[in-house]
PDB file of C-alpha atoms in Angstrom:
ATOM      1  CA  UNK T   1      -5.094  14.939   7.531  1.00  0.00           C
ATOM      2  CA  UNK T   2      -8.525  14.515   9.028  1.00  0.00           C
ATOM      3  CA  UNK T   3     -11.838  14.802   7.346  1.00  0.00           C
ATOM      4  CA  UNK T   4     -15.545  14.968   7.957  1.00  0.00           C
ATOM      5  CA  UNK T   5     -17.348  11.713   8.760  1.00  0.00           C
ATOM      6  CA  UNK T   6     -14.137   9.747   8.247  1.00  0.00           C
ATOM      7  CA  UNK T   7     -13.605  10.890   4.646  1.00  0.00           C
ATOM      8  CA  UNK T   8     -10.264  12.628   4.052  1.00  0.00           C
ATOM      9  CA  UNK T   9     -10.409  16.107   2.538  1.00  0.00           C
ATOM     10  CA  UNK T  10      -9.536  16.844  -1.090  1.00  0.00           C
ATOM     11  CA  UNK T  11      -9.735  13.247  -2.270  1.00  0.00           C
ATOM     12  CA  UNK T  12     -12.060  12.836  -5.214  1.00  0.00           C
ATOM     13  CA  UNK T  13     -13.701   9.511  -5.970  1.00  0.00           C
ATOM     14  CA  UNK T  14     -12.558   9.799  -9.585  1.00  0.00           C
ATOM     15  CA  UNK T  15      -8.788   9.845  -9.979  1.00  0.00           C
ATOM     16  CA  UNK T  16      -7.155  10.455 -13.349  1.00  0.00           C
ATOM     17  CA  UNK T  17      -3.738   8.869 -13.545  1.00  0.00           C
ATOM     18  CA  UNK T  18      -0.713  10.125 -15.453  1.00  0.00           C
ATOM     19  CA  UNK T  19       0.179   8.247 -18.640  1.00  0.00           C
ATOM     20  CA  UNK T  20       1.333   4.681 -18.068  1.00  0.00           C
ATOM     21  CA  UNK T  21       4.825   3.780 -19.208  1.00  0.00           C
ATOM     22  CA  UNK T  22       3.391   0.534 -20.559  1.00  0.00           C
ATOM     23  CA  UNK T  23       0.492   1.972 -22.578  1.00  0.00           C
ATOM     24  CA  UNK T  24       1.080   5.719 -22.760  1.00  0.00           C
ATOM     25  CA  UNK T  25      -2.582   6.256 -21.869  1.00  0.00           C
ATOM     26  CA  UNK T  26      -4.134   7.775 -18.756  1.00  0.00           C
ATOM     27  CA  UNK T  27      -5.999   5.381 -16.496  1.00  0.00           C
ATOM     28  CA  UNK T  28      -9.109   6.537 -14.668  1.00  0.00           C
ATOM     29  CA  UNK T  29      -9.930   4.598 -11.514  1.00  0.00           C
ATOM     30  CA  UNK T  30     -13.321   4.649  -9.815  1.00  0.00           C
ATOM     31  CA  UNK T  31     -11.834   4.688  -6.322  1.00  0.00           C
ATOM     32  CA  UNK T  32     -13.938   3.475  -3.388  1.00  0.00           C
ATOM     33  CA  UNK T  33     -13.172   3.168   0.304  1.00  0.00           C
ATOM     34  CA  UNK T  34     -13.033  -0.474   1.436  1.00  0.00           C
ATOM     35  CA  UNK T  35     -12.521  -1.761   4.984  1.00  0.00           C
ATOM     36  CA  UNK T  36      -9.414  -3.836   5.684  1.00  0.00           C
ATOM     37  CA  UNK T  37      -7.835  -5.265   8.834  1.00  0.00           C
ATOM     38  CA  UNK T  38      -4.410  -3.674   9.288  1.00  0.00           C
ATOM     39  CA  UNK T  39      -1.338  -4.610  11.263  1.00  0.00           C
ATOM     40  CA  UNK T  40       2.241  -3.359  11.071  1.00  0.00           C
ATOM     41  CA  UNK T  41       5.579  -5.065  10.537  1.00  0.00           C
ATOM     42  CA  UNK T  42       9.218  -4.096  10.499  1.00  0.00           C
ATOM     43  CA  UNK T  43      12.339  -5.026   8.577  1.00  0.00           C
ATOM     44  CA  UNK T  44      14.434  -3.524  11.379  1.00  0.00           C
ATOM     45  CA  UNK T  45      14.639  -6.423  13.850  1.00  0.00           C
ATOM     46  CA  UNK T  46      17.447  -8.477  15.327  1.00  0.00           C
ATOM     47  CA  UNK T  47      16.311 -11.796  13.794  1.00  0.00           C
ATOM     48  CA  UNK T  48      13.741 -13.136  11.364  1.00  0.00           C
ATOM     49  CA  UNK T  49      13.719 -10.082   9.058  1.00  0.00           C
ATOM     50  CA  UNK T  50      15.237 -10.319   5.610  1.00  0.00           C
ATOM     51  CA  UNK T  51      14.848  -6.649   4.647  1.00  0.00           C
ATOM     52  CA  UNK T  52      13.736  -7.356   1.068  1.00  0.00           C
ATOM     53  CA  UNK T  53      10.135  -7.106  -0.147  1.00  0.00           C
ATOM     54  CA  UNK T  54       8.332  -9.540  -2.448  1.00  0.00           C
ATOM     55  CA  UNK T  55       9.068  -7.142  -5.324  1.00  0.00           C
ATOM     56  CA  UNK T  56      12.790  -7.111  -4.522  1.00  0.00           C
ATOM     57  CA  UNK T  57      13.018  -3.724  -2.769  1.00  0.00           C
ATOM     58  CA  UNK T  58      15.701  -3.383  -0.100  1.00  0.00           C
ATOM     59  CA  UNK T  59      13.846  -1.937   2.911  1.00  0.00           C
ATOM     60  CA  UNK T  60      16.656  -2.390   5.426  1.00  0.00           C
ATOM     61  CA  UNK T  61      16.999   1.407   5.684  1.00  0.00           C
ATOM     62  CA  UNK T  62      13.600   2.781   4.646  1.00  0.00           C
ATOM     63  CA  UNK T  63       9.842   2.315   5.026  1.00  0.00           C
ATOM     64  CA  UNK T  64       8.952   4.249   1.859  1.00  0.00           C
ATOM     65  CA  UNK T  65       9.258   3.829  -1.889  1.00  0.00           C
ATOM     66  CA  UNK T  66       8.593   6.653  -4.354  1.00  0.00           C
ATOM     67  CA  UNK T  67       7.449   8.798  -1.416  1.00  0.00           C
ATOM     68  CA  UNK T  68       4.779   6.324  -0.293  1.00  0.00           C
ATOM     69  CA  UNK T  69       4.642   3.986   2.707  1.00  0.00           C
ATOM     70  CA  UNK T  70       5.334   0.359   1.768  1.00  0.00           C
ATOM     71  CA  UNK T  71       2.561  -2.098   2.592  1.00  0.00           C
ATOM     72  CA  UNK T  72       2.129  -5.852   2.281  1.00  0.00           C
ATOM     73  CA  UNK T  73      -1.047  -7.047   0.589  1.00  0.00           C
ATOM     74  CA  UNK T  74      -2.687 -10.149  -0.792  1.00  0.00           C
ATOM     75  CA  UNK T  75      -1.819  -9.718  -4.495  1.00  0.00           C
ATOM     76  CA  UNK T  76      -5.048 -11.525  -5.469  1.00  0.00           C
ATOM     77  CA  UNK T  77      -6.934  -8.581  -3.904  1.00  0.00           C
ATOM     78  CA  UNK T  78      -4.545  -5.661  -4.502  1.00  0.00           C
ATOM     79  CA  UNK T  79      -1.959  -6.153  -7.269  1.00  0.00           C
ATOM     80  CA  UNK T  80       1.654  -5.465  -6.316  1.00  0.00           C
ATOM     81  CA  UNK T  81       2.724  -1.994  -7.399  1.00  0.00           C
ATOM     82  CA  UNK T  82      -0.731  -0.481  -6.778  1.00  0.00           C
ATOM     83  CA  UNK T  83      -0.991   2.990  -5.225  1.00  0.00           C
ATOM     84  CA  UNK T  84      -3.291   3.343  -2.200  1.00  0.00           C
ATOM     85  CA  UNK T  85      -4.601   5.868   0.285  1.00  0.00           C
ATOM     86  CA  UNK T  86      -5.100   4.495   3.793  1.00  0.00           C
ATOM     87  CA  UNK T  87      -7.342   6.058   6.451  1.00  0.00           C
ATOM     88  CA  UNK T  88      -6.445   4.756   9.925  1.00  0.00           C
ATOM     89  CA  UNK T  89      -8.814   4.242  12.850  1.00  0.00           C
ATOM     90  CA  UNK T  90      -7.660   7.533  14.442  1.00  0.00           C
ATOM     91  CA  UNK T  91      -8.418   9.542  11.275  1.00  0.00           C
ATOM     92  CA  UNK T  92      -4.909   9.890   9.849  1.00  0.00           C
ATOM     93  CA  UNK T  93      -4.392   9.283   6.119  1.00  0.00           C
ATOM     94  CA  UNK T  94      -1.282   8.392   4.196  1.00  0.00           C
ATOM     95  CA  UNK T  95      -0.294   7.359   0.699  1.00  0.00           C
ATOM     96  CA  UNK T  96       1.004   3.810   0.307  1.00  0.00           C
ATOM     97  CA  UNK T  97       2.331   1.459  -2.347  1.00  0.00           C
ATOM     98  CA  UNK T  98       1.785  -2.315  -2.405  1.00  0.00           C
ATOM     99  CA  UNK T  99       5.308  -3.745  -2.629  1.00  0.00           C
ATOM    100  CA  UNK T 100       5.212  -6.763  -0.302  1.00  0.00           C
ATOM    101  CA  UNK T 101       3.243  -9.861   0.648  1.00  0.00           C
ATOM    102  CA  UNK T 102       3.067 -11.910   3.822  1.00  0.00           C
ATOM    103  CA  UNK T 103       2.046 -15.379   4.911  1.00  0.00           C
ATOM    104  CA  UNK T 104      -0.761 -14.056   7.131  1.00  0.00           C
ATOM    105  CA  UNK T 105      -1.880 -11.374   4.662  1.00  0.00           C
ATOM    106  CA  UNK T 106      -4.857 -13.016   2.988  1.00  0.00           C
ATOM    107  CA  UNK T 107      -7.968 -11.320   1.640  1.00  0.00           C
ATOM    108  CA  UNK T 108      -8.694  -7.816   2.911  1.00  0.00           C
ATOM    109  CA  UNK T 109      -5.723  -7.597   5.237  1.00  0.00           C
ATOM    110  CA  UNK T 110      -2.876  -5.130   4.933  1.00  0.00           C
ATOM    111  CA  UNK T 111       0.461  -4.909   6.748  1.00  0.00           C
ATOM    112  CA  UNK T 112       2.120  -1.489   7.066  1.00  0.00           C
ATOM    113  CA  UNK T 113       5.933  -1.315   7.109  1.00  0.00           C
ATOM    114  CA  UNK T 114       7.192   0.675  10.112  1.00  0.00           C
ATOM    115  CA  UNK T 115      10.695   1.449  11.388  1.00  0.00           C
ATOM    116  CA  UNK T 116      10.690  -0.461  14.695  1.00  0.00           C
ATOM    117  CA  UNK T 117       9.061  -3.279  16.641  1.00  0.00           C
ATOM    118  CA  UNK T 118       7.853  -0.661  19.155  1.00  0.00           C
ATOM    119  CA  UNK T 119       6.014   1.239  16.385  1.00  0.00           C
ATOM    120  CA  UNK T 120       4.538  -2.019  15.081  1.00  0.00           C
ATOM    121  CA  UNK T 121       3.175  -2.861  18.545  1.00  0.00           C
ATOM    122  CA  UNK T 122       1.837   0.699  18.947  1.00  0.00           C
ATOM    123  CA  UNK T 123       0.038   0.465  15.575  1.00  0.00           C
ATOM    124  CA  UNK T 124      -1.530  -2.785  16.749  1.00  0.00           C
ATOM    125  CA  UNK T 125      -4.425  -4.353  14.875  1.00  0.00           C
ATOM    126  CA  UNK T 126      -7.056  -1.961  13.564  1.00  0.00           C
ATOM    127  CA  UNK T 127      -9.748  -1.547  10.967  1.00  0.00           C
ATOM    128  CA  UNK T 128      -8.701   0.879   8.250  1.00  0.00           C
ATOM    129  CA  UNK T 129     -10.291   2.217   5.087  1.00  0.00           C
ATOM    130  CA  UNK T 130      -8.331   1.699   1.883  1.00  0.00           C
ATOM    131  CA  UNK T 131      -8.810   3.413  -1.446  1.00  0.00           C
ATOM    132  CA  UNK T 132      -6.967   1.911  -4.422  1.00  0.00           C
ATOM    133  CA  UNK T 133      -5.907   4.884  -6.551  1.00  0.00           C
ATOM    134  CA  UNK T 134      -4.128   2.960  -9.283  1.00  0.00           C
ATOM    135  CA  UNK T 135      -3.955  -0.768  -9.862  1.00  0.00           C
ATOM    136  CA  UNK T 136      -0.790  -2.153 -11.404  1.00  0.00           C
ATOM    137  CA  UNK T 137       0.463  -5.584 -12.196  1.00  0.00           C
ATOM    138  CA  UNK T 138       4.175  -6.226 -11.804  1.00  0.00           C
ATOM    139  CA  UNK T 139       5.729  -8.931 -13.942  1.00  0.00           C
ATOM    140  CA  UNK T 140       9.102 -10.508 -13.296  1.00  0.00           C
ATOM    141  CA  UNK T 141       9.485  -9.410  -9.661  1.00  0.00           C
ATOM    142  CA  UNK T 142      11.723 -11.282  -7.259  1.00  0.00           C
ATOM    143  CA  UNK T 143      14.930 -10.626  -9.129  1.00  0.00           C
ATOM    144  CA  UNK T 144      15.830  -8.637 -12.188  1.00  0.00           C
ATOM    145  CA  UNK T 145      13.839  -5.766 -13.570  1.00  0.00           C
ATOM    146  CA  UNK T 146      10.162  -5.054 -12.961  1.00  0.00           C
ATOM    147  CA  UNK T 147       7.666  -4.671 -15.769  1.00  0.00           C
ATOM    148  CA  UNK T 148       4.388  -2.981 -14.908  1.00  0.00           C
ATOM    149  CA  UNK T 149       1.010  -2.583 -16.539  1.00  0.00           C
ATOM    150  CA  UNK T 150      -2.026  -0.645 -15.402  1.00  0.00           C
ATOM    151  CA  UNK T 151      -5.057  -2.916 -15.172  1.00  0.00           C
ATOM    152  CA  UNK T 152      -8.017  -0.576 -14.582  1.00  0.00           C
TER     153      UNK T 152
END
């Protein structure tokens, strides 16, 4: 998808969310585009990859969860479980979900899960625009079941 002046088409600034399982109420988020530094990583490598995200997802055979690309974030900036839209430097957009963290992912940095080291190198380091569509807080991740609450 490409848009005019770097804004993707058909994305409203006000997003009404479906009812939360935790509260049963809709959550409206005032979504804004924010600039992040993005890199890419893979769980498909010969050594040094464990294939499990910070939230306990097995990503040894996939780069998506619930139809969205998995990304690593700083959970102090973007809570784990949050839904995002990402606009890349070349104008492509995709839906993502914050399911991982990383030692070098601090502040407004984001790491996109890709299927190979070659794709990670091709993605490189770039400035992207990120819109948080729904903020969630996951409790009890890292083993066992996840409990989530909307926070906006």
